[in-house]
Short mmCIF file of C-alpha atoms and ligand atoms in Angstrom, two decimals:
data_model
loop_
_atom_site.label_atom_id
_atom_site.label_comp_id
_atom_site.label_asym_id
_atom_site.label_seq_id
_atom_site.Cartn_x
_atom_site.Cartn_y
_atom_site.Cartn_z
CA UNK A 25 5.54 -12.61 -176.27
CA UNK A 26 2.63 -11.62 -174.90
CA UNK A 27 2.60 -7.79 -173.57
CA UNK A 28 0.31 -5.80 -171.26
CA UNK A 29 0.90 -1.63 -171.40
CA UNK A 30 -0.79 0.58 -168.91
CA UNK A 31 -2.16 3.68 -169.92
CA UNK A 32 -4.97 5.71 -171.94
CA UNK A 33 -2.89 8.62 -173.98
CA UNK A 34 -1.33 9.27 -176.71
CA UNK A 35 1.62 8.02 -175.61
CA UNK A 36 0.41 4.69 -174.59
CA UNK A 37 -1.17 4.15 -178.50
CA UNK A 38 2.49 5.16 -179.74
CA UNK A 39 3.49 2.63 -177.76
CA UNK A 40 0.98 0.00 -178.42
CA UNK A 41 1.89 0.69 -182.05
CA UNK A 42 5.29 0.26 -181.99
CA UNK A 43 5.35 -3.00 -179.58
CA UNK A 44 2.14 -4.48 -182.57
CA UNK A 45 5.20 -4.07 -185.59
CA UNK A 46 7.36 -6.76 -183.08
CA UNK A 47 7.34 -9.91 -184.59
CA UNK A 48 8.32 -11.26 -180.96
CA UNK A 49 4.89 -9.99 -180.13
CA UNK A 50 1.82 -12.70 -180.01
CA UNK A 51 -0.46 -10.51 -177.65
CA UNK A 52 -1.43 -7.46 -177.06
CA UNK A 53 -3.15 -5.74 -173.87
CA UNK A 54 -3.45 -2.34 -173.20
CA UNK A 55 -5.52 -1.67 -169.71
CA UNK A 56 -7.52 0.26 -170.37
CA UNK A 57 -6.41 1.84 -173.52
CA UNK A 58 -9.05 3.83 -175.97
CA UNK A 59 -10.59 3.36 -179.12
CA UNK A 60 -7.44 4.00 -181.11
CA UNK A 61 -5.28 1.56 -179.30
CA UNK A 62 -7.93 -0.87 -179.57
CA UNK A 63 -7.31 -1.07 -183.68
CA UNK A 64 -3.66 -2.67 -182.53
CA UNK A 65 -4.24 -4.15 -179.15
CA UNK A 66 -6.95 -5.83 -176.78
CA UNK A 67 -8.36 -3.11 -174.54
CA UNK A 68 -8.70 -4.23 -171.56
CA UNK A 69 -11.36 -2.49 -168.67
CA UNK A 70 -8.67 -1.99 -165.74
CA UNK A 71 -7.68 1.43 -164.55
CA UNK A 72 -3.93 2.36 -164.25
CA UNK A 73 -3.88 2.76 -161.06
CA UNK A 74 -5.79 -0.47 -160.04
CA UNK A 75 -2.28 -2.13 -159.84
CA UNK A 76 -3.92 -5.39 -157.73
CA UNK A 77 -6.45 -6.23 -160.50
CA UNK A 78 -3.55 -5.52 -163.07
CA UNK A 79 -1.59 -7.91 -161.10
CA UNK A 80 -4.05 -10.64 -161.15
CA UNK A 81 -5.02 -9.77 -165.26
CA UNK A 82 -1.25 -10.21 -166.14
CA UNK A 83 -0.95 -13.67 -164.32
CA UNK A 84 -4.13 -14.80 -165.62
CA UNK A 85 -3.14 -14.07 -168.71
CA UNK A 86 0.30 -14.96 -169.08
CA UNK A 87 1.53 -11.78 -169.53
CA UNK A 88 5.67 -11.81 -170.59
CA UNK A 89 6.15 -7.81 -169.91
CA UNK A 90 3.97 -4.96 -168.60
CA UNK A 91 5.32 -1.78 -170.25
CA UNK A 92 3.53 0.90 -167.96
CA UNK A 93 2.70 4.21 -169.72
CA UNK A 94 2.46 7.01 -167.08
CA UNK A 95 4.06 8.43 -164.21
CA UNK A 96 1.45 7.55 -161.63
CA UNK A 97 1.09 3.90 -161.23
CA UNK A 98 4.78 3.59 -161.32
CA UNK A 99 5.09 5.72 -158.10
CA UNK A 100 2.50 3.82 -156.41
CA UNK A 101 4.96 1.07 -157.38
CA UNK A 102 2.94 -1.33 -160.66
CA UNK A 103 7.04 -2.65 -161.02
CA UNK A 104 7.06 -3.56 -157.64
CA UNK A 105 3.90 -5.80 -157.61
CA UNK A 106 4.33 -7.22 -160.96
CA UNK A 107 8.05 -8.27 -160.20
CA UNK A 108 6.96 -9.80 -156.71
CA UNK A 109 4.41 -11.65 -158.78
CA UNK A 110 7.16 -12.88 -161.43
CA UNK A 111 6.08 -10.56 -164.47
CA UNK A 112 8.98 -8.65 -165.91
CA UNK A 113 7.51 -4.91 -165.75
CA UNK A 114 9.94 -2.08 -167.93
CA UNK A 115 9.85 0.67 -165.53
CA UNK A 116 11.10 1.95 -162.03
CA UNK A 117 10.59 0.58 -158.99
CA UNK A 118 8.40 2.74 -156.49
CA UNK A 119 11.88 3.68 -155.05
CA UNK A 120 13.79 4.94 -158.41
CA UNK A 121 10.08 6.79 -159.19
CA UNK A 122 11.04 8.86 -156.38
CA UNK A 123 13.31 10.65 -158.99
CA UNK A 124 10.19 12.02 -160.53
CA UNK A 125 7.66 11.62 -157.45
CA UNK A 126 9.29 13.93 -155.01
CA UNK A 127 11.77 17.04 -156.48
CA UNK A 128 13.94 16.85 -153.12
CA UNK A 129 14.94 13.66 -154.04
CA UNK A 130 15.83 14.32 -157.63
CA UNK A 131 17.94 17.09 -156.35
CA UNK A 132 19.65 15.28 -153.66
CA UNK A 133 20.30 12.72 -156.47
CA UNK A 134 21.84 15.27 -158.49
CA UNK A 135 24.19 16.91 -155.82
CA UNK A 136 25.25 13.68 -155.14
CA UNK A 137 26.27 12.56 -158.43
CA UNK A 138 27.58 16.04 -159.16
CA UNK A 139 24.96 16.63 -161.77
CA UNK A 140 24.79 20.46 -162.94
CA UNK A 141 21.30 21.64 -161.81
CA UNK A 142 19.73 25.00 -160.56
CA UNK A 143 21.30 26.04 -157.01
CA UNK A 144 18.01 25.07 -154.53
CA UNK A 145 16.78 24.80 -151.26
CA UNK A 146 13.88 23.25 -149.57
CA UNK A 147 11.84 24.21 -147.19
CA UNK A 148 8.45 22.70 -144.78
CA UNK A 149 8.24 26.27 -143.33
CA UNK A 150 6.27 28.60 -145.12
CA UNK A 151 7.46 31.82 -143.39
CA UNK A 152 11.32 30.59 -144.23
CA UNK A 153 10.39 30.19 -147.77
CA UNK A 154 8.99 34.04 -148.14
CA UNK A 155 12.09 34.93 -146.32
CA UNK A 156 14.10 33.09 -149.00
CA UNK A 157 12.37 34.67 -151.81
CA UNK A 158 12.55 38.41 -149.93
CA UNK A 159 16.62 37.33 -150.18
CA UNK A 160 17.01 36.69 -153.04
CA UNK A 161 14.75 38.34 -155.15
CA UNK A 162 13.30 37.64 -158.25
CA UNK A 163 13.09 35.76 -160.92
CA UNK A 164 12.96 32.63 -158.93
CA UNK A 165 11.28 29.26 -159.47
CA UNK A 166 8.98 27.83 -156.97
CA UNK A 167 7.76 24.02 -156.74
CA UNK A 168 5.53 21.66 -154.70
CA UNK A 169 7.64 18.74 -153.61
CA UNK A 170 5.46 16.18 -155.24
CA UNK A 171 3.44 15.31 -157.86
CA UNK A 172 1.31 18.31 -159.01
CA UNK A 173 0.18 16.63 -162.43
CA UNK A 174 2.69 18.93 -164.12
CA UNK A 175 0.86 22.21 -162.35
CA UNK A 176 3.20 22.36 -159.12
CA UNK A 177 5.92 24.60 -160.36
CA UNK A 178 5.60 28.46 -160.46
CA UNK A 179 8.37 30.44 -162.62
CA UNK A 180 7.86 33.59 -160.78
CA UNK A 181 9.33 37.12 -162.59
CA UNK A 182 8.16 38.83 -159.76
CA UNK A 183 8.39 38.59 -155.67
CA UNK A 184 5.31 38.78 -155.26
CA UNK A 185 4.16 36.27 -158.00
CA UNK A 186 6.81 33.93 -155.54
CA UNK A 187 5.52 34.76 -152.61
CA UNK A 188 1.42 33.93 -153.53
CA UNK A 189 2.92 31.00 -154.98
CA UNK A 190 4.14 29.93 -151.60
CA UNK A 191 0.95 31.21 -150.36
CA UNK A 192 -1.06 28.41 -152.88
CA UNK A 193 0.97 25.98 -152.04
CA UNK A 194 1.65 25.82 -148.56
CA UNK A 195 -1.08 27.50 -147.01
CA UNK A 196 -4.00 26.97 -149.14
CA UNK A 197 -2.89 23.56 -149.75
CA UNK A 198 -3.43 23.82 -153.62
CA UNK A 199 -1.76 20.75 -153.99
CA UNK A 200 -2.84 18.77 -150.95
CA UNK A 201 0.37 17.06 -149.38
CA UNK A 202 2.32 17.26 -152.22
CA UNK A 203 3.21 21.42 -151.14
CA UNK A 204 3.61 20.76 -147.94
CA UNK A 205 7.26 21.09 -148.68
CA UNK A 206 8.27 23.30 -151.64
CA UNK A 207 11.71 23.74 -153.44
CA UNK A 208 12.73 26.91 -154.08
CA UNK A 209 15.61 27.11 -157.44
CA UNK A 210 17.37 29.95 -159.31
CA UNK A 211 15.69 30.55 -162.30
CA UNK A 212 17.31 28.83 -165.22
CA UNK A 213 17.59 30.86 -168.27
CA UNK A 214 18.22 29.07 -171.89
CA UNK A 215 16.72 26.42 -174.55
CA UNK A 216 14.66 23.77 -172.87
CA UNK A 217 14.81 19.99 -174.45
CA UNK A 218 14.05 17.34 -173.27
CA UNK A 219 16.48 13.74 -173.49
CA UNK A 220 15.42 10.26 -173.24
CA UNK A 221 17.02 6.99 -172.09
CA UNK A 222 16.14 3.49 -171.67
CA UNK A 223 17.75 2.46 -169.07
CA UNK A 224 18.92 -1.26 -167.29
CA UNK A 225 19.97 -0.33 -163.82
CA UNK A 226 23.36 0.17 -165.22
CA UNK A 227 23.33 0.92 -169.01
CA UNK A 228 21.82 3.46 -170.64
CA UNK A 229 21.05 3.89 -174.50
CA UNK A 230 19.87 7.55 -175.81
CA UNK A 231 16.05 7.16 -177.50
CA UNK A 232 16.50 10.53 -178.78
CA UNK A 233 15.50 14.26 -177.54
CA UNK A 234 12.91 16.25 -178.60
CA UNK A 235 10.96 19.69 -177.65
CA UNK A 236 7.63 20.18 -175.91
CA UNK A 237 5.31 23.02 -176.65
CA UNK A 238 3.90 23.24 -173.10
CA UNK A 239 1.94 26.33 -173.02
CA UNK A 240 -1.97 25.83 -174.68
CA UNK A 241 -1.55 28.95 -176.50
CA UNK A 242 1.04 29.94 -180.49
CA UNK A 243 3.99 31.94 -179.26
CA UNK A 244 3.83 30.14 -175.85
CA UNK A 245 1.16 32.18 -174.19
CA UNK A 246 -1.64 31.10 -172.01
CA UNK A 247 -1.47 28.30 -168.96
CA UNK A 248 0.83 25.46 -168.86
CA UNK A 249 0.00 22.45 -170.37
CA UNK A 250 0.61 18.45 -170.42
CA UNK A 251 2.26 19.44 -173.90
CA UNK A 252 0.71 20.66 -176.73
CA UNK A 253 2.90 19.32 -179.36
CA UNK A 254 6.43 18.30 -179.69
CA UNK A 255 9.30 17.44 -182.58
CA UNK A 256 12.33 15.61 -183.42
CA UNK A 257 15.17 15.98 -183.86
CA UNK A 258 15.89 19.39 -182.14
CA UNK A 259 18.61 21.30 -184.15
CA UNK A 260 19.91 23.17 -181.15
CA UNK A 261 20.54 19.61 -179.57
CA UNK A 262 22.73 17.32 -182.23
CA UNK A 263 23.73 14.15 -181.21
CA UNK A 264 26.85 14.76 -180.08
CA UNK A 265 25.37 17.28 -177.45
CA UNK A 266 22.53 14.51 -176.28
CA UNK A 267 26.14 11.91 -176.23
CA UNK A 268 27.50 14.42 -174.09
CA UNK A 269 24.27 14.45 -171.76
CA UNK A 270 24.26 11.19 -171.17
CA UNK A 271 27.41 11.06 -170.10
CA UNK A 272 27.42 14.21 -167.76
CA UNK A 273 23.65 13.67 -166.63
CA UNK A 274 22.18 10.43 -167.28
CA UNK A 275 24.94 7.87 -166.21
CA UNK A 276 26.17 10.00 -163.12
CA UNK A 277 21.93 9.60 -161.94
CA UNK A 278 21.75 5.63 -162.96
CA UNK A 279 25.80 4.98 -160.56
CA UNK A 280 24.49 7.29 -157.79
CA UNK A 281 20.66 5.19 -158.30
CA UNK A 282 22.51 2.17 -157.84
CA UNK A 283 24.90 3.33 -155.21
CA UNK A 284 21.51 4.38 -152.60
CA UNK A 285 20.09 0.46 -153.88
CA UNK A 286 17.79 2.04 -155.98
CA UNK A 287 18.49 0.96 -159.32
CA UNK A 288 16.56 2.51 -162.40
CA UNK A 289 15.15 0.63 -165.09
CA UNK A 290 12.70 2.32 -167.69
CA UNK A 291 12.82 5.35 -169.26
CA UNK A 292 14.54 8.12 -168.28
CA UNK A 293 13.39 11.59 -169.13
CA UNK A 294 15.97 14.55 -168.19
CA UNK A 295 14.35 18.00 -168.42
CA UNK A 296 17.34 19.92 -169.64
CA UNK A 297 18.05 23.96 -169.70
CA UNK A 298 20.70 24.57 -172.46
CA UNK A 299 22.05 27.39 -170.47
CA UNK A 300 25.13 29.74 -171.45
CA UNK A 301 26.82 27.43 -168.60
CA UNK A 302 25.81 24.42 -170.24
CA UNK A 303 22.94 22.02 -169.58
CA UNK A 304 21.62 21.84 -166.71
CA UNK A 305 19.00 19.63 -165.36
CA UNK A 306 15.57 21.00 -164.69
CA UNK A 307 14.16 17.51 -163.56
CA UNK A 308 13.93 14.03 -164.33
CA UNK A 309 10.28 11.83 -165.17
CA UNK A 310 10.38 8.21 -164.95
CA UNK A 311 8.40 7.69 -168.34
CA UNK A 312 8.15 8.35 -171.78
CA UNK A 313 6.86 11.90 -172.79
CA UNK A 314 3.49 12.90 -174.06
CA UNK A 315 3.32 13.85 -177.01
CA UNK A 316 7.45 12.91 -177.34
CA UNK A 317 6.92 9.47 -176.89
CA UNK A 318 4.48 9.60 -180.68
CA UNK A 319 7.34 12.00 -182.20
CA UNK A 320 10.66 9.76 -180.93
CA UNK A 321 9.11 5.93 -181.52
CA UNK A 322 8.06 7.45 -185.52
CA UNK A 323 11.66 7.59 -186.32
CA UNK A 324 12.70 3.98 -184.67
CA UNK A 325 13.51 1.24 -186.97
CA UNK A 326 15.15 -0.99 -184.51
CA UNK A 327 12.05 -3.26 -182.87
CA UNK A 328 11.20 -1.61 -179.51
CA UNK A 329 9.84 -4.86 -178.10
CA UNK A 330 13.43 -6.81 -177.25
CA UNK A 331 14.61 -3.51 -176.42
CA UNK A 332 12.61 -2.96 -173.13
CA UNK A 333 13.08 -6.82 -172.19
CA UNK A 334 16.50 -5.95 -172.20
CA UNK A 335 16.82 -2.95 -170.32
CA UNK A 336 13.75 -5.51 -167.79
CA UNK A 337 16.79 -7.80 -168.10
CA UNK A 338 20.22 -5.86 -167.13
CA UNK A 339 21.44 -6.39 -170.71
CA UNK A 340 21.27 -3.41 -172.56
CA UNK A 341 24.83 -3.48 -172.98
CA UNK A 342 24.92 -5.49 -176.27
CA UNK A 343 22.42 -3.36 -177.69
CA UNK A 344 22.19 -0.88 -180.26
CA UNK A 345 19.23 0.91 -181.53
CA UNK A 346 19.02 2.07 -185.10
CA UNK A 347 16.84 5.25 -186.32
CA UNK A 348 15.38 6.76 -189.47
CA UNK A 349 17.19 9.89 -190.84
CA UNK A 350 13.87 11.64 -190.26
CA UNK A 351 12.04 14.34 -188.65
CA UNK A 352 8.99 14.05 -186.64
CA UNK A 353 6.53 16.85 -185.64
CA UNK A 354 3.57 15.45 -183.13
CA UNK A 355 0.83 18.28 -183.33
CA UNK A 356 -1.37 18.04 -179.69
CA UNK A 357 -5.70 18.67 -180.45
CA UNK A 358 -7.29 19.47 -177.60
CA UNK A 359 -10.49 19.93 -176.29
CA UNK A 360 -12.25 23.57 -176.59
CA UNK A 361 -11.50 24.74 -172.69
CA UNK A 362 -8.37 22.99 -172.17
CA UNK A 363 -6.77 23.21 -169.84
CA UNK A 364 -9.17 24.43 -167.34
CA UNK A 365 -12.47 22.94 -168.44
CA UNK A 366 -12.49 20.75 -171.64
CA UNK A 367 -15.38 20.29 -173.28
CA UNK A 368 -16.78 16.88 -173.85
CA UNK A 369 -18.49 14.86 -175.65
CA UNK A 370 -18.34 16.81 -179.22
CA UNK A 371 -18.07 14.46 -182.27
CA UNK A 372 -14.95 14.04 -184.08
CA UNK A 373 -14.80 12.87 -187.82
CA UNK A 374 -12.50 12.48 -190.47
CA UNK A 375 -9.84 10.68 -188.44
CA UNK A 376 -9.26 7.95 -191.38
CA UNK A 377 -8.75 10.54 -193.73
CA UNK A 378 -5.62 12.44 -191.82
CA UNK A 379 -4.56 9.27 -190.94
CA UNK A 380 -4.85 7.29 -194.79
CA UNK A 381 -2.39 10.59 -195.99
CA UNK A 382 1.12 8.85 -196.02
CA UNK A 383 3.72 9.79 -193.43
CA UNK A 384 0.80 10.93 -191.29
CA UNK A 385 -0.29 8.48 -187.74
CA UNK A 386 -3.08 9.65 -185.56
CA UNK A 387 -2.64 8.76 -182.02
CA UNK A 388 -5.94 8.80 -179.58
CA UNK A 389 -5.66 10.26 -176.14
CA UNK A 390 -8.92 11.78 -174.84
CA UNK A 391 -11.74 9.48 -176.66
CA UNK A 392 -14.18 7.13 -176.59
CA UNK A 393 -16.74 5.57 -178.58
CA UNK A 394 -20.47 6.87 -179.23
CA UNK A 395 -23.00 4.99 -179.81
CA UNK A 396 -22.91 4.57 -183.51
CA UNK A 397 -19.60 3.85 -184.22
CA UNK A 398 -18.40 7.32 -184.15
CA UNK A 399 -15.85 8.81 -182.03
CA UNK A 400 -16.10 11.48 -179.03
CA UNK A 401 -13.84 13.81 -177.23
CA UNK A 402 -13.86 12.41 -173.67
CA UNK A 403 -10.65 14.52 -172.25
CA UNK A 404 -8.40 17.44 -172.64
CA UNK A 405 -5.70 16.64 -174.88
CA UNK A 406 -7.33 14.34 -177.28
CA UNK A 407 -5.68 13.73 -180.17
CA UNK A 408 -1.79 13.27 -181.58
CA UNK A 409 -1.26 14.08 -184.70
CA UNK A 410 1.96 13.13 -186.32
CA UNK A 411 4.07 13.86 -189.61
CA UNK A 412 7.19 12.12 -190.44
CA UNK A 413 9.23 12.77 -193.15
CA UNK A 414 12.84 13.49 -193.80
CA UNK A 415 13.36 17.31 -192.34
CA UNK A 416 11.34 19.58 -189.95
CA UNK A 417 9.61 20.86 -192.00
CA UNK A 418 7.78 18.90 -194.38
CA UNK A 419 7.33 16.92 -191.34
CA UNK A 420 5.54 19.76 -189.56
CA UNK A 421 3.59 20.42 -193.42
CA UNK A 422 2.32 16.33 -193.04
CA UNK A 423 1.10 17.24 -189.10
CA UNK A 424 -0.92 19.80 -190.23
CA UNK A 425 -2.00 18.51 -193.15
CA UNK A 426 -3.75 15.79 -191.14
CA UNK A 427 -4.89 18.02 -188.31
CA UNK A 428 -6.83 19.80 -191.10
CA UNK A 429 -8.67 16.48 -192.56
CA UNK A 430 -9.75 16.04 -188.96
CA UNK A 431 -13.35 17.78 -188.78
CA UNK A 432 -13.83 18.71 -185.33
CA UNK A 433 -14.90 22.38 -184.69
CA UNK A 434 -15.25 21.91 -180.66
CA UNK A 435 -11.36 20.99 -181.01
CA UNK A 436 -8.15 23.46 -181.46
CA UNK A 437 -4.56 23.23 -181.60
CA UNK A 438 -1.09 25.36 -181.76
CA UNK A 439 -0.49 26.56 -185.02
CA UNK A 440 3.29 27.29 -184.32
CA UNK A 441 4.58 23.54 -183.67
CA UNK A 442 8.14 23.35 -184.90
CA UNK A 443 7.85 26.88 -185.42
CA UNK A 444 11.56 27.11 -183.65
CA UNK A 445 13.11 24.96 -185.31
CA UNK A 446 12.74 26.48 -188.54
P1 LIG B 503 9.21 20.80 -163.77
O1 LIG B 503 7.88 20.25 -163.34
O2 LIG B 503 10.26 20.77 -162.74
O3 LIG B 503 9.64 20.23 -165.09
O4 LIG B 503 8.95 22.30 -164.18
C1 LIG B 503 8.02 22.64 -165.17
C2 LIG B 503 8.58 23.71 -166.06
O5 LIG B 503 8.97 24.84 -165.30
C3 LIG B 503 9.84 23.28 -166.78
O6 LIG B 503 9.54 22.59 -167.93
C4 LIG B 503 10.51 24.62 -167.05
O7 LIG B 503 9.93 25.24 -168.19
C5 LIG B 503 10.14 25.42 -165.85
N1 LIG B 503 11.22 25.36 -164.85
C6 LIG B 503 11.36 24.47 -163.85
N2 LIG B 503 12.47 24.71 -163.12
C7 LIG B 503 13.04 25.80 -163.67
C8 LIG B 503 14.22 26.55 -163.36
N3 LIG B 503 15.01 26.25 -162.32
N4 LIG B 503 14.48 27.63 -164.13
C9 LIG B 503 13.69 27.96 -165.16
N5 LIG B 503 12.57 27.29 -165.50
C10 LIG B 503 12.24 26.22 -164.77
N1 LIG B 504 5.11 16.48 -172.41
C1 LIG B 504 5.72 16.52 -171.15
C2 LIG B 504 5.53 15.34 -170.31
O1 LIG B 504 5.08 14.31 -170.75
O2 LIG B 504 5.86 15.39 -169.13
#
């Protein structure tokens, strides 16, 4: 099998370094990767978004399976261009992306398949959303209709914190097009996790849940964040609650995908709010999580490779997916500025001494390669680090651990990942 992934993060080495343990695999591409992924695949100098050169790459090169990495070329539709072109791609169409492109549609979905979710409305009309917010009062949630890279959504405590959020999005155009409509929820009040499933167009098998740390700052202060670190499993979400999820959440999305001849294939991230109600769903993503995709693929032991040709296939059915009875704490380093301004360009060193400490991986996000060999900060969040080991806590020990035989001074992290859990 030869294999292509798409994407630059963390996520996409986690991936790259799962697929390289397949002994289906023969080849491995990863456009355009970084110089982590390029210790387990062939990097290859094609953005993510460039989906006609990707096209022409993966023909060229016999490619068996694109596994795309991130949100954004699957909205602009990579599955759709690879399938017309014959390549099996393991992700949504530019249709089923919708369910993470545009929030109306997600919570149309939802409605429709009777999914419990925050009580919403949407509205083009600025003046009708400040009337809606004057009505019902605070706390209330407000959020740009589409893709925001994660920034588009305003928990507001106050009125007045709702109302300039309206104010950003739809008049000063903060967003661009994607506030030109904004959905207005009820605030949700509870536990957040989030729940992952690969998915067939009809099946779906659970890859696990986990929790993000998205604020930058310990104790969950400061601005919002891609994710600053993230661990499995989550003990206020056992299996039998994440069974019960995909039954009440997942499954009802995938029949009401398929009913509007849309059907999903990928992965499936549901943003859940364990609520007093219940869950609820905050939203879905059409894509692994970063950093949960580093924490959830440490504790597979089935091979992830046959896996995603299945769910390419429609035959997830006959599958099962095995685990190890571990814990997995993925601790986020990011750039000194992040998220506002990261610095670049500092040097990093000690990266094959976290990463020689068993039970410890190091996934690259935000590097590249200097001159001599050595290795630069080039983003925001720039390294994963990742302990595994059989609870929470030694696993969160290991993460640190190798966070600490990483000399970087321009670099910093949260000191309180997995904190909760224990
Ligand atoms: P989203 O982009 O929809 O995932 O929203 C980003 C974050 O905002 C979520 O991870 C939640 O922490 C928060 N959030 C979104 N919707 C709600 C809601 N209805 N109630 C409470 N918090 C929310
Ligand atoms: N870590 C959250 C996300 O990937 O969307």
């Amino acid at each position: 099998m030869r294999v292509l992934v798409v994407g630059s993060g963390g996520r996409e080495h986690a991936l790259c370094w799962s697929l390289s343990a397949s002994p289906l695999l023969t080849k491995l591409y990863c456009a355009p990767g970084n110089p982590g992924i390029a210790a387990v695949a062939e990097c290859v100098n094609i953005g993510a978004l460039d989906i006609p050169t990707l096209v022409g790459f993966a023909q060229d090169n016999a490619i068996d399976l694109v596994v795309p990495g991130p949100e954004a070329p699957l909205v602009a539709g990579i599955t759709d261009a690879m399938e017309a072109a014959g390549i099996p791609c393991c992700g949504p169409t530019r249709a089923a992306a919708q369910l993470e492109g545009s929030k109306t549609f997600t919570k149309e979905v939802a409605d429709a398949a009777s999914i419990p979710t925050a009580l919403w409305e949407r509205f083009e009309d600025a003046e009708a959303a400040r009337e809606f917010v004057r009505r019902r009062g605070a706390p209330i949630v407000v959020k740009a209709d589409g893709l925001a890279a994660g920034k588009g959504v305003v928990v507001a405590a106050t009125e007045d914190e709702a109302l300039a959020a309206i104010d950003a999005m739809m008049d000063q155009k903060a967003f661009g097009e994607s506030g030109a409509a904004v959905v207005i929820e009820e605030c949700l009040v509870g536990e957040e996790v989030s729940l992952f499933a690969l998915c067939d167009g009809e099946d779906a098998l659970l890859l696990g849940s986990a929790q993000d740390h998205k604020r930058v700052g310990d104790g969950d202060t400061g601005p919002n964040t891609g994710g600053m670190g993230a661990y499995t499993p989550v003990p206020s979400f056992p299996p039998k609650l994440e069974e019960a999820c995909l039954e009440l959440i997942i499954r009802p999305a995938l029949k009401e995908m398929v009913r509007k001849g849309m059907p999903f294939r990928g992965i499936l991230f549901a943003g859940l709010m364990l609520t007093e109600e219940g869950a609820k769903l905050i939203e879905f993503n059409v894509r692994f999580g970063d950093p949960e995709c580093q924490v959830l693929l440490s504790r597979m032991k089935s091979d992830l490779l046959p896996a995603l040709l299945a769910a390419c296939d429609g035959e997830l059915g006959d599958f099962d997916l095995r685990w190890n009875d571990s814990a997995s704490v993925a601790v986020v380093m990011a750039a000194r500025g992040y998220p506002e301004a990261p610095e670049r360009g500092s040097v990093i060193k000690g990266l094959e001494l976290a990463a020689a400490k068993p039970g410890v991986s190091v996934f690259h996000a935000g590097t590249e390669a200097g001159p001599d060999g050595t290795i630069l900060a080039a983003g925001g969040r720039v390294l994963t680090v990742c302990g595994t080991a059989p609870d929470i806590r030694q696993a969160r020990d290991l993460a640190y651990a190798g966070v600490d035989a990483i000399t970087w001074p321009e670099g910093f992290c949260r000191r309180d990942i997995g904190a909760r859990a224990l």
